[in-house]
Amino acid sequence: MLGFLNDYYATPSLWSVPRSAQRVLEALNRWLYRQTRAGDAHLCTLSVLVLRGGRAHLFQVGDSRIWRLREGRLECLTRDHQRPLGGTRVLTRAMGADPRLEVDYVSTGLLAGDRFLLTSDGLHDALATEELAQGMVGPEAPALLAERLIEAGRRLGARDNLSCQLLCVDSPGSADLNDRRAALDERPLPPPLRPGMELDGLTVERELHASPRSQLYRVRDGDGRTGVIKAPSVNLEDDAEALQRFALEGWLLARLRGPHFPRPLTPPRPPGCQYLYLEYIDGVTLDQWAREHPDAPVEERLYLADQLLNGLRALHRADVLHDDLKPDNLMVDRHGVVKLIDLGNAHPRGGDRPGSTHPQGTRPYTAPERARGEAPSERADQFAAAAVIHEMLTGILPWRGHYRRAAGRPLPPMTRLNPFVPHGVERALARALSARPEDRFHDVAELRAALRRPGPVPRAAGGDPEARIRLWRGISVVLLVLLLTVLAVK
């Protein structure tokens, strides 16, 4: 059990409980199975109870049990994996018995006052259901009540292993995404804000951005500290899917850590309507940066590309897919750090995500398979990042954004547009922009590594289209003279 706890809490916080528990249990089962195959029997039963947000998650292998006492009624929430054989009972499922693990999973809501009891077969075979229920209540601490249940089992002559754990729920948690959605649903949408207006102790200074989906306002608190309010547009009042995505973005930002994501702040007063309160990023969007720095050297642009891939790698390591990378969703702060500022279309893998399966990204940066309606993936994000980097280096999108017509065609030479793009960078982006996802890099870390080894920078003349035209004209003249000479000889 200690191994499960250590490994479970080492999984990414954005993973769902079933995903985290299943990964950990499978790894533990493989280790136990190897020990058993080596001759050292490591078969065991396992019951796991995880409380997260407003729900209880139960995982069961073997014949231990998990009980719930609610309003005086005791209910067993698990089923035993055993069958009778020769007058005794044998396990049909156990940890370490098979390399492939089959786990029963149950999820149930929590109520204040719920009590959960985990028991080994020695205890629940010795005590009747009524005796277990009576032993679970009382003014004593749960640990003391559990010890008394063990003592009762011993008095009744239980011969098998006696163990139990008792857990009392004072109040359900509220960190779960579903709980966050429900809490947001209870709050109204904020009205359009104007400079000087106050919202929950925050004074609006000016509007930073407005779109059909959201508005961003620069605000300051009573101590003069600056922040940003991101509010859903009033146009979304009847769009439940869009509001769910807005709730998901706040939930993700509250759990992501690192320099490439906006930092959530706590407003002076509890929010009275739906919005996100985030740190103010002193910088510009990547699109605006490109317009303000038309003569920036390739090295500086590649540094920003490296920052972008660092942020995307951190997102993928947290098991989240962005699915809407584009220059307007990226900011460059005054320290040159690229930040992923819009996660409204993100997909946390292993967890529920609101919304349809239709493409969510912005078409000029959307991978071909996503445009066809396939599921989002790390390699689709990689394609979008490569498209952004290509545009940053050359000023235009690869194949000018016509990916369907360009299927199977090589990437046009980038040196025609920017003669200082290293050949290694061009080769790396060509691979990341492959029409077939399986032909791209394994992950964005590999793409980043390839861009960090760009090779020599081409000479400007070599990349000059006019120079190449003059070269081929010269070669053509020489070939024509040779041909006329041969004909004259004949």
CSV table of C-alpha atoms in Angstrom, one decimal:
chain,number,residue,atom,x,y,z
A,1,MET,CA,0.0,0.0,0.0
A,2,LEU,CA,2.9,2.4,0.7
A,3,GLY,CA,4.2,1.8,-2.8
A,4,PHE,CA,0.8,2.7,-4.2
A,5,LEU,CA,0.6,5.9,-2.2
A,6,ASN,CA,4.1,7.0,-3.1
A,7,ASP,CA,3.6,6.4,-6.8
A,8,TYR,CA,0.0,7.7,-6.9
A,9,TYR,CA,1.0,11.1,-5.6
A,10,ALA,CA,3.9,11.2,-8.1
A,11,THR,CA,1.5,11.1,-11.0
A,12,PRO,CA,0.6,14.5,-12.7
A,13,SER,CA,-2.1,16.4,-10.8
A,14,LEU,CA,-4.1,16.9,-14.0
A,15,TRP,CA,-4.6,13.1,-14.5
A,16,SER,CA,-8.0,11.8,-13.5
A,17,VAL,CA,-8.1,9.5,-10.5
A,18,PRO,CA,-8.9,6.4,-12.6
A,19,ARG,CA,-6.0,7.1,-15.0
A,20,SER,CA,-3.5,7.7,-12.1
A,21,ALA,CA,-4.6,4.7,-10.1
A,22,GLN,CA,-4.7,2.3,-13.1
A,23,ARG,CA,-1.2,3.3,-14.2
A,24,VAL,CA,0.2,2.8,-10.7
A,25,LEU,CA,-1.7,-0.5,-10.1
A,26,GLU,CA,-0.5,-1.9,-13.4
A,27,ALA,CA,3.1,-1.0,-12.6
A,28,LEU,CA,2.9,-2.6,-9.1
A,29,ASN,CA,1.2,-5.7,-10.5
A,30,ARG,CA,4.0,-6.2,-13.0
A,31,TRP,CA,6.6,-6.0,-10.2
A,32,LEU,CA,4.6,-8.5,-8.0
A,33,TYR,CA,4.1,-10.8,-11.0
A,34,ARG,CA,7.9,-10.9,-11.7
A,35,GLN,CA,8.6,-11.8,-8.0
A,36,THR,CA,6.0,-14.5,-8.2
A,37,ARG,CA,7.5,-16.0,-11.4
A,38,ALA,CA,10.9,-15.9,-9.7
A,39,GLY,CA,9.6,-18.3,-7.0
A,40,ASP,CA,8.8,-15.8,-4.3
A,41,ALA,CA,5.0,-15.7,-4.0
A,42,HIS,CA,3.8,-12.1,-3.9
A,43,LEU,CA,0.1,-12.6,-4.4
A,44,CYS,CA,-2.1,-10.1,-2.5
A,45,THR,CA,-5.6,-8.6,-2.4
A,46,LEU,CA,-6.0,-4.8,-2.7
A,47,SER,CA,-8.8,-2.3,-2.0
A,48,VAL,CA,-8.1,1.4,-2.7
A,49,LEU,CA,-10.3,4.3,-1.7
A,50,VAL,CA,-9.4,7.8,-3.2
A,51,LEU,CA,-11.4,10.9,-2.2
A,52,ARG,CA,-11.1,13.7,-4.6
A,53,GLY,CA,-13.3,16.7,-4.8
A,54,GLY,CA,-16.9,15.6,-4.2
A,55,ARG,CA,-16.5,12.0,-5.2
A,56,ALA,CA,-15.1,8.7,-3.8
A,57,HIS,CA,-13.2,6.4,-6.2
A,58,LEU,CA,-12.9,2.7,-5.4
A,59,PHE,CA,-10.5,0.2,-6.9
A,60,GLN,CA,-10.8,-3.5,-6.0
A,61,VAL,CA,-8.8,-6.7,-6.6
A,62,GLY,CA,-9.3,-9.8,-4.5
A,63,ASP,CA,-11.6,-10.4,-1.5
A,64,SER,CA,-11.0,-7.4,0.7
A,65,ARG,CA,-13.9,-5.0,0.9
A,66,ILE,CA,-14.9,-1.3,1.0
A,67,TRP,CA,-18.1,-0.4,3.0
A,68,ARG,CA,-20.0,2.8,3.2
A,69,LEU,CA,-22.2,3.8,6.2
A,70,ARG,CA,-24.7,6.5,5.2
A,71,GLU,CA,-27.6,7.6,7.4
A,72,GLY,CA,-27.4,4.4,9.4
A,73,ARG,CA,-27.3,2.0,6.5
A,74,LEU,CA,-24.2,0.0,5.8
A,75,GLU,CA,-23.5,-1.0,2.2
A,76,CYS,CA,-20.7,-3.0,0.6
A,77,LEU,CA,-19.5,-1.1,-2.5
A,78,THR,CA,-17.2,-3.8,-3.8
A,79,ARG,CA,-17.6,-7.5,-4.8
A,80,ASP,CA,-15.3,-10.4,-3.9
A,81,HIS,CA,-13.2,-12.0,-6.6
A,82,GLN,CA,-13.4,-15.6,-5.3
A,83,ARG,CA,-15.2,-18.9,-5.9
A,84,PRO,CA,-15.8,-22.1,-3.9
A,85,LEU,CA,-13.4,-25.0,-4.5
A,86,GLY,CA,-13.3,-28.3,-2.4
A,87,GLY,CA,-15.1,-26.8,0.6
A,88,THR,CA,-13.0,-23.6,0.7
A,89,ARG,CA,-12.8,-20.4,-1.3
A,90,VAL,CA,-10.1,-19.4,-3.7
A,91,LEU,CA,-9.2,-16.1,-5.2
A,92,THR,CA,-10.1,-15.6,-8.9
A,93,ARG,CA,-8.2,-12.3,-9.1
A,94,ALA,CA,-5.2,-11.1,-7.1
A,95,MET,CA,-2.3,-8.6,-7.5
A,96,GLY,CA,0.7,-10.4,-8.9
A,97,ALA,CA,-1.2,-13.4,-10.3
A,98,ASP,CA,-1.3,-12.4,-13.9
A,99,PRO,CA,0.7,-9.9,-16.0
A,100,ARG,CA,-2.6,-8.3,-17.1
A,101,LEU,CA,-4.5,-6.7,-14.3
A,102,GLU,CA,-8.2,-6.4,-14.2
A,103,VAL,CA,-9.5,-3.9,-11.6
A,104,ASP,CA,-13.0,-3.2,-10.5
A,105,TYR,CA,-13.7,0.5,-10.4
A,106,VAL,CA,-16.6,2.3,-8.8
A,107,SER,CA,-17.2,6.1,-8.4
A,108,THR,CA,-19.8,7.5,-6.1
A,109,GLY,CA,-20.7,11.0,-4.7
A,110,LEU,CA,-19.8,12.1,-1.2
A,111,LEU,CA,-22.0,13.5,1.5
A,112,ALA,CA,-21.1,15.0,4.8
A,113,GLY,CA,-21.3,12.3,7.5
A,114,ASP,CA,-20.4,9.4,5.1
A,115,ARG,CA,-18.1,6.8,6.8
A,116,PHE,CA,-16.0,4.4,4.8
A,117,LEU,CA,-14.6,1.1,6.1
A,118,LEU,CA,-11.9,-1.0,4.4
A,119,THR,CA,-11.7,-4.6,5.7
A,120,SER,CA,-9.7,-7.7,5.1
A,121,ASP,CA,-11.6,-11.0,4.8
A,122,GLY,CA,-10.6,-12.0,8.3
A,123,LEU,CA,-12.7,-9.2,9.8
A,124,HIS,CA,-15.8,-9.2,7.6
A,125,ASP,CA,-16.0,-13.0,7.8
A,126,ALA,CA,-15.9,-12.8,11.6
A,127,LEU,CA,-18.3,-9.9,12.2
A,128,ALA,CA,-21.8,-9.6,10.8
A,129,THR,CA,-22.9,-6.6,8.8
A,130,GLU,CA,-24.8,-5.2,11.8
A,131,GLU,CA,-21.8,-5.6,14.1
A,132,LEU,CA,-19.6,-3.7,11.6
A,133,ALA,CA,-22.1,-0.9,11.3
A,134,GLN,CA,-22.4,-0.6,15.1
A,135,GLY,CA,-18.6,-0.5,15.4
A,136,MET,CA,-18.2,2.3,12.9
A,137,VAL,CA,-20.1,4.9,15.0
A,138,GLY,CA,-19.3,6.6,18.2
A,139,PRO,CA,-17.7,9.8,19.6
A,140,GLU,CA,-14.2,8.2,19.5
A,141,ALA,CA,-11.6,8.9,16.9
A,142,PRO,CA,-11.8,6.7,13.7
A,143,ALA,CA,-8.5,5.0,14.6
A,144,LEU,CA,-9.8,3.9,18.0
A,145,LEU,CA,-13.1,2.6,16.5
A,146,ALA,CA,-11.0,0.6,14.0
A,147,GLU,CA,-8.9,-0.9,16.8
A,148,ARG,CA,-12.1,-1.9,18.6
A,149,LEU,CA,-13.4,-3.7,15.5
A,150,ILE,CA,-10.1,-5.6,15.3
A,151,GLU,CA,-10.4,-6.6,19.0
A,152,ALA,CA,-14.0,-7.8,18.4
A,153,GLY,CA,-12.8,-10.0,15.6
A,154,ARG,CA,-10.1,-11.5,17.8
A,155,ARG,CA,-12.6,-12.3,20.5
A,156,LEU,CA,-14.7,-14.2,18.0
A,157,GLY,CA,-11.7,-16.3,17.1
A,158,ALA,CA,-11.0,-15.0,13.6
A,159,ARG,CA,-8.1,-17.0,12.3
A,160,ASP,CA,-7.3,-15.0,9.1
A,161,ASN,CA,-5.7,-11.7,8.7
A,162,LEU,CA,-7.5,-8.9,10.7
A,163,SER,CA,-7.1,-5.4,9.4
A,164,CYS,CA,-9.3,-2.4,8.7
A,165,GLN,CA,-9.3,1.3,8.2
A,166,LEU,CA,-12.1,3.8,9.0
A,167,LEU,CA,-12.6,7.1,7.3
A,168,CYS,CA,-15.1,9.8,8.2
A,169,VAL,CA,-16.2,12.5,5.8
A,170,ASP,CA,-16.8,15.9,7.5
A,171,SER,CA,-17.5,17.7,4.3
A,172,PRO,CA,-16.9,16.9,0.6
A,173,GLY,CA,-14.0,18.6,-1.2
A,174,SER,CA,-14.6,21.1,-4.0
A,175,ALA,CA,-11.4,20.9,-6.1
A,176,ASP,CA,-12.9,18.5,-8.7
A,177,LEU,CA,-13.6,19.9,-12.2
A,178,ASN,CA,-17.2,18.9,-12.1
A,179,ASP,CA,-17.6,20.8,-8.8
A,180,ARG,CA,-15.9,23.8,-10.3
A,181,ARG,CA,-18.3,23.7,-13.2
A,182,ALA,CA,-21.3,23.5,-10.9
A,183,ALA,CA,-20.0,26.4,-8.8
A,184,LEU,CA,-19.6,28.5,-11.9
A,185,ASP,CA,-23.0,27.6,-13.2
A,186,GLU,CA,-24.4,29.2,-10.0
A,187,ARG,CA,-22.8,32.5,-10.8
A,188,PRO,CA,-24.0,35.0,-13.4
A,189,LEU,CA,-21.8,36.2,-16.2
A,190,PRO,CA,-20.2,39.6,-15.5
A,191,PRO,CA,-21.5,42.6,-17.4
A,192,PRO,CA,-19.3,44.4,-19.9
A,193,LEU,CA,-16.7,46.3,-17.8
A,194,ARG,CA,-15.5,49.9,-18.3
A,195,PRO,CA,-12.5,51.7,-16.8
A,196,GLY,CA,-13.2,52.8,-13.2
A,197,MET,CA,-15.8,50.0,-12.5
A,198,GLU,CA,-15.1,47.8,-9.6
A,199,LEU,CA,-15.7,44.0,-9.4
A,200,ASP,CA,-15.0,42.1,-6.1
A,201,GLY,CA,-12.5,44.6,-4.9
A,202,LEU,CA,-10.8,44.9,-8.3
A,203,THR,CA,-10.8,48.2,-10.2
A,204,VAL,CA,-10.8,48.1,-14.0
A,205,GLU,CA,-8.1,50.2,-15.6
A,206,ARG,CA,-8.6,49.3,-19.3
A,207,GLU,CA,-9.8,46.6,-21.7
A,208,LEU,CA,-6.9,44.6,-23.1
A,209,HIS,CA,-8.6,42.3,-25.6
A,210,ALA,CA,-12.1,41.5,-26.7
A,211,SER,CA,-13.4,38.5,-28.8
A,212,PRO,CA,-16.7,36.8,-29.4
A,213,ARG,CA,-15.6,34.3,-26.7
A,214,SER,CA,-14.0,36.4,-23.9
A,215,GLN,CA,-12.9,39.8,-22.7
A,216,LEU,CA,-9.6,40.7,-20.9
A,217,TYR,CA,-9.3,43.6,-18.6
A,218,ARG,CA,-6.3,45.0,-16.8
A,219,VAL,CA,-7.3,45.6,-13.1
A,220,ARG,CA,-5.7,46.6,-9.8
A,221,ASP,CA,-6.5,45.7,-6.3
A,222,GLY,CA,-6.7,47.9,-3.2
A,223,ASP,CA,-2.9,47.7,-2.7
A,224,GLY,CA,-2.2,48.8,-6.3
A,225,ARG,CA,-1.1,45.4,-7.5
A,226,THR,CA,-1.9,44.8,-11.2
A,227,GLY,CA,-3.8,41.7,-12.6
A,228,VAL,CA,-6.0,40.6,-15.4
A,229,ILE,CA,-9.7,39.6,-15.4
A,230,LYS,CA,-10.6,37.2,-18.1
A,231,ALA,CA,-14.4,37.0,-18.4
A,232,PRO,CA,-16.6,35.0,-20.7
A,233,SER,CA,-18.5,37.0,-23.3
A,234,VAL,CA,-22.2,37.7,-22.6
A,235,ASN,CA,-22.8,36.1,-26.0
A,236,LEU,CA,-22.0,32.7,-24.3
A,237,GLU,CA,-24.8,33.0,-21.8
A,238,ASP,CA,-26.8,30.1,-23.4
A,239,ASP,CA,-23.7,28.2,-24.7
A,240,ALA,CA,-23.2,25.6,-22.0
A,241,GLU,CA,-20.3,23.9,-23.9
A,242,ALA,CA,-18.3,27.2,-24.2
A,243,LEU,CA,-18.9,27.9,-20.4
A,244,GLN,CA,-17.7,24.4,-19.6
A,245,ARG,CA,-14.5,25.1,-21.6
A,246,PHE,CA,-14.1,28.3,-19.7
A,247,ALA,CA,-14.4,26.4,-16.4
A,248,LEU,CA,-11.9,23.9,-17.6
A,249,GLU,CA,-9.3,26.6,-18.4
A,250,GLY,CA,-9.5,28.0,-14.9
A,251,TRP,CA,-9.2,24.4,-13.5
A,252,LEU,CA,-6.1,23.8,-15.6
A,253,LEU,CA,-4.4,27.1,-14.8
A,254,ALA,CA,-4.9,26.4,-11.1
A,255,ARG,CA,-2.8,23.2,-11.5
A,256,LEU,CA,-0.2,24.0,-14.1
A,257,ARG,CA,3.1,25.3,-12.7
A,258,GLY,CA,6.0,26.9,-14.6
A,259,PRO,CA,7.2,30.1,-16.3
A,260,HIS,CA,5.2,29.4,-19.5
A,261,PHE,CA,1.7,29.7,-18.1
A,262,PRO,CA,-0.2,32.6,-16.5
A,263,ARG,CA,-0.3,32.5,-12.8
A,264,PRO,CA,-3.8,32.5,-11.2
A,265,LEU,CA,-4.4,35.1,-8.4
A,266,THR,CA,-6.8,35.3,-5.5
A,267,PRO,CA,-9.3,38.2,-5.7
A,268,PRO,CA,-9.8,40.4,-2.7
A,269,ARG,CA,-13.3,39.0,-2.2
A,270,PRO,CA,-15.0,35.8,-3.3
A,271,PRO,CA,-16.0,36.0,-6.9
A,272,GLY,CA,-19.6,37.0,-7.4
A,273,CYS,CA,-19.7,36.1,-11.1
A,274,GLN,CA,-17.8,34.0,-13.6
A,275,TYR,CA,-14.3,35.1,-14.4
A,276,LEU,CA,-10.6,34.2,-14.0
A,277,TYR,CA,-8.2,36.4,-12.1
A,278,LEU,CA,-4.7,36.1,-13.5
A,279,GLU,CA,-1.3,37.7,-13.3
A,280,TYR,CA,-0.7,40.6,-15.7
A,281,ILE,CA,1.9,39.7,-18.3
A,282,ASP,CA,4.0,42.7,-19.4
A,283,GLY,CA,4.5,41.8,-23.0
A,284,VAL,CA,3.0,41.4,-26.4
A,285,THR,CA,1.5,38.6,-28.5
A,286,LEU,CA,3.9,36.7,-30.7
A,287,ASP,CA,2.0,38.1,-33.7
A,288,GLN,CA,2.6,41.7,-32.5
A,289,TRP,CA,6.2,40.9,-31.6
A,290,ALA,CA,6.8,39.8,-35.2
A,291,ARG,CA,5.3,43.0,-36.5
A,292,GLU,CA,7.4,45.1,-34.2
A,293,HIS,CA,10.7,43.2,-34.9
A,294,PRO,CA,10.7,42.7,-38.7
A,295,ASP,CA,14.5,42.7,-38.8
A,296,ALA,CA,15.1,40.4,-35.8
A,297,PRO,CA,17.9,37.9,-36.5
A,298,VAL,CA,17.2,34.2,-37.0
A,299,GLU,CA,18.9,33.4,-33.7
A,300,GLU,CA,16.5,35.6,-31.7
A,301,ARG,CA,13.5,34.0,-33.5
A,302,LEU,CA,14.9,30.5,-32.8
A,303,TYR,CA,15.2,31.4,-29.1
A,304,LEU,CA,11.5,32.3,-29.0
A,305,ALA,CA,10.8,29.0,-30.8
A,306,ASP,CA,12.7,27.2,-28.1
A,307,GLN,CA,10.7,28.9,-25.5
A,308,LEU,CA,7.4,27.9,-27.2
A,309,LEU,CA,8.5,24.3,-27.4
A,310,ASN,CA,9.5,24.4,-23.7
A,311,GLY,CA,6.1,25.5,-22.7
A,312,LEU,CA,4.4,23.0,-25.0
A,313,ARG,CA,6.6,20.2,-23.6
A,314,ALA,CA,5.6,21.2,-20.0
A,315,LEU,CA,2.0,21.1,-21.0
A,316,HIS,CA,2.3,17.6,-22.6
A,317,ARG,CA,4.2,16.4,-19.5
A,318,ALA,CA,1.2,17.4,-17.5
A,319,ASP,CA,-0.8,15.3,-19.9
A,320,VAL,CA,-2.7,18.2,-21.5
A,321,LEU,CA,-3.1,18.8,-25.2
A,322,HIS,CA,-3.3,22.5,-26.3
A,323,ASP,CA,-5.2,22.1,-29.6
A,324,ASP,CA,-5.2,25.8,-30.5
A,325,LEU,CA,-1.6,27.0,-30.9
A,326,LYS,CA,-1.3,30.2,-32.9
A,327,PRO,CA,0.6,33.5,-32.6
A,328,ASP,CA,-2.3,35.3,-31.0
A,329,ASN,CA,-2.4,32.7,-28.2
A,330,LEU,CA,1.2,33.2,-27.3
A,331,MET,CA,2.8,36.1,-25.5
A,332,VAL,CA,6.4,37.2,-25.2
A,333,ASP,CA,7.1,39.0,-21.9
A,334,ARG,CA,9.7,41.6,-21.4
A,335,HIS,CA,12.2,38.9,-20.4
A,336,GLY,CA,11.8,37.1,-23.6
A,337,VAL,CA,9.8,34.2,-22.1
A,338,VAL,CA,7.0,32.8,-24.2
A,339,LYS,CA,3.7,32.1,-22.4
A,340,LEU,CA,0.8,30.0,-23.5
A,341,ILE,CA,-2.0,32.4,-22.6
A,342,ASP,CA,-5.2,30.6,-23.9
A,343,LEU,CA,-6.1,27.1,-22.8
A,344,GLY,CA,-9.8,27.4,-23.6
A,345,ASN,CA,-9.6,24.5,-26.1
A,346,ALA,CA,-7.2,22.3,-24.1
A,347,HIS,CA,-7.8,18.6,-23.6
A,348,PRO,CA,-6.6,17.0,-20.3
A,349,ARG,CA,-6.0,13.4,-21.3
A,350,GLY,CA,-7.3,10.8,-18.9
A,351,GLY,CA,-10.0,13.1,-17.7
A,352,ASP,CA,-13.4,14.3,-18.9
A,353,ARG,CA,-13.4,17.2,-21.3
A,354,PRO,CA,-16.5,19.2,-22.3
A,355,GLY,CA,-17.3,19.8,-25.8
A,356,SER,CA,-17.8,18.1,-29.2
A,357,THR,CA,-15.3,16.2,-31.2
A,358,HIS,CA,-15.2,18.7,-34.0
A,359,PRO,CA,-11.9,20.5,-34.7
A,360,GLN,CA,-11.3,23.2,-32.2
A,361,GLY,CA,-8.1,24.8,-33.5
A,362,THR,CA,-7.6,27.7,-35.8
A,363,ARG,CA,-7.6,26.4,-39.3
A,364,PRO,CA,-4.3,27.8,-40.7
A,365,TYR,CA,-2.4,26.2,-37.8
A,366,THR,CA,-4.4,23.0,-37.5
A,367,ALA,CA,-2.8,19.7,-38.4
A,368,PRO,CA,-4.4,17.9,-41.4
A,369,GLU,CA,-5.7,15.0,-39.3
A,370,ARG,CA,-7.4,17.4,-36.8
A,371,ALA,CA,-9.0,19.2,-39.8
A,372,ARG,CA,-10.4,15.8,-40.8
A,373,GLY,CA,-12.0,15.4,-37.3
A,374,GLU,CA,-9.5,13.0,-35.8
A,375,ALA,CA,-8.8,13.3,-32.0
A,376,PRO,CA,-6.3,15.9,-30.7
A,377,SER,CA,-2.8,14.6,-30.0
A,378,GLU,CA,0.7,15.6,-29.1
A,379,ARG,CA,1.8,15.3,-32.7
A,380,ALA,CA,-1.1,17.6,-33.9
A,381,ASP,CA,0.2,20.2,-31.4
A,382,GLN,CA,3.7,19.6,-32.8
A,383,PHE,CA,2.4,20.4,-36.3
A,384,ALA,CA,0.8,23.6,-35.1
A,385,ALA,CA,3.9,24.7,-33.2
A,386,ALA,CA,6.0,24.0,-36.4
A,387,ALA,CA,3.6,26.1,-38.4
A,388,VAL,CA,4.0,29.0,-35.9
A,389,ILE,CA,7.8,28.7,-36.0
A,390,HIS,CA,7.8,28.5,-39.9
A,391,GLU,CA,5.7,31.7,-40.0
A,392,MET,CA,8.0,33.4,-37.4
A,393,LEU,CA,11.1,32.6,-39.5
A,394,THR,CA,9.7,33.3,-43.0
A,395,GLY,CA,6.7,35.6,-42.6
A,396,ILE,CA,4.3,33.1,-44.2
A,397,LEU,CA,2.7,29.8,-43.2
A,398,PRO,CA,4.1,26.6,-44.7
A,399,TRP,CA,2.4,26.0,-48.1
A,400,ARG,CA,0.6,29.2,-47.3
A,401,GLY,CA,-1.8,27.2,-45.1
A,402,HIS,CA,-3.1,25.0,-47.9
A,403,TYR,CA,-2.2,21.7,-46.3
A,404,ARG,CA,-4.8,19.6,-48.1
A,405,ARG,CA,-3.5,20.6,-51.5
A,406,ALA,CA,0.1,20.3,-50.3
A,407,ALA,CA,-0.3,16.6,-49.1
A,408,GLY,CA,2.7,14.6,-50.2
A,409,ARG,CA,4.6,17.7,-51.5
A,410,PRO,CA,7.9,18.7,-50.0
A,411,LEU,CA,8.1,21.8,-47.9
A,412,PRO,CA,9.1,24.8,-50.2
A,413,PRO,CA,12.7,25.9,-49.4
A,414,MET,CA,12.6,28.3,-46.5
A,415,THR,CA,15.8,30.0,-47.7
A,416,ARG,CA,13.8,31.5,-50.6
A,417,LEU,CA,12.0,33.6,-48.0
A,418,ASN,CA,14.8,34.0,-45.5
A,419,PRO,CA,18.3,33.1,-46.7
A,420,PHE,CA,19.6,33.0,-43.1
A,421,VAL,CA,17.4,30.0,-42.0
A,422,PRO,CA,19.9,27.1,-41.3
A,423,HIS,CA,19.4,24.0,-43.4
A,424,GLY,CA,19.0,21.9,-40.2
A,425,VAL,CA,16.1,24.1,-39.0
A,426,GLU,CA,14.4,23.6,-42.4
A,427,ARG,CA,14.8,19.8,-42.3
A,428,ALA,CA,13.5,19.7,-38.7
A,429,LEU,CA,10.4,21.8,-39.5
A,430,ALA,CA,9.8,19.8,-42.7
A,431,ARG,CA,9.6,16.6,-40.6
A,432,ALA,CA,7.4,18.2,-37.9
A,433,LEU,CA,5.1,19.4,-40.7
A,434,SER,CA,4.7,16.0,-42.3
A,435,ALA,CA,1.1,15.2,-43.4
A,436,ARG,CA,1.3,11.8,-41.7
A,437,PRO,CA,1.5,12.1,-37.9
A,438,GLU,CA,3.7,9.0,-37.6
A,439,ASP,CA,6.4,10.7,-39.7
A,440,ARG,CA,6.8,13.6,-37.3
A,441,PHE,CA,9.0,13.7,-34.3
A,442,HIS,CA,8.1,11.4,-31.4
A,443,ASP,CA,7.5,14.5,-29.2
A,444,VAL,CA,8.2,18.2,-29.1
A,445,ALA,CA,11.3,17.6,-27.0
A,446,GLU,CA,12.9,15.9,-30.1
A,447,LEU,CA,11.8,18.8,-32.3
A,448,ARG,CA,13.3,21.2,-29.8
A,449,ALA,CA,16.6,19.2,-29.8
A,450,ALA,CA,16.7,19.2,-33.6
A,451,LEU,CA,16.2,23.0,-33.7
A,452,ARG,CA,19.0,23.4,-31.2
A,453,ARG,CA,21.4,21.7,-33.7
A,454,PRO,CA,20.6,23.8,-36.8
A,455,GLY,CA,23.9,23.4,-38.6
A,456,PRO,CA,25.7,26.2,-40.6
A,457,VAL,CA,23.7,29.2,-41.7
A,458,PRO,CA,23.5,29.4,-45.5
A,459,ARG,CA,25.2,32.3,-47.3
A,460,ALA,CA,22.8,34.9,-48.4
A,461,ALA,CA,23.8,34.6,-52.0
A,462,GLY,CA,23.2,30.9,-51.9
A,463,GLY,CA,19.7,31.4,-50.7
A,464,ASP,CA,19.0,34.3,-53.1
A,465,PRO,CA,16.4,33.1,-55.7
A,466,GLU,CA,17.8,35.6,-58.3
A,467,ALA,CA,21.3,34.2,-57.8
A,468,ARG,CA,20.1,30.6,-58.4
A,469,ILE,CA,18.2,31.8,-61.5
A,470,ARG,CA,21.4,33.4,-62.8
A,471,LEU,CA,23.3,30.1,-62.0
A,472,TRP,CA,20.9,27.9,-63.9
A,473,ARG,CA,20.8,30.3,-66.8
A,474,GLY,CA,24.6,30.1,-67.1
A,475,ILE,CA,24.4,26.2,-66.9
A,476,SER,CA,21.8,26.2,-69.6
A,477,VAL,CA,23.9,28.4,-71.9
A,478,VAL,CA,26.9,26.0,-71.4
A,479,LEU,CA,24.7,23.0,-72.2
A,480,LEU,CA,23.3,24.6,-75.3
A,481,VAL,CA,26.8,25.4,-76.6
A,482,LEU,CA,27.9,21.8,-76.0
A,483,LEU,CA,24.8,20.5,-77.8
A,484,LEU,CA,25.4,22.8,-80.8
A,485,THR,CA,29.1,21.7,-80.9
A,486,VAL,CA,28.1,18.1,-81.0
A,487,LEU,CA,25.6,18.6,-83.8
A,488,ALA,CA,28.2,20.6,-85.8
A,489,VAL,CA,30.7,17.8,-85.5
A,490,LYS,CA,28.1,15.3,-86.8
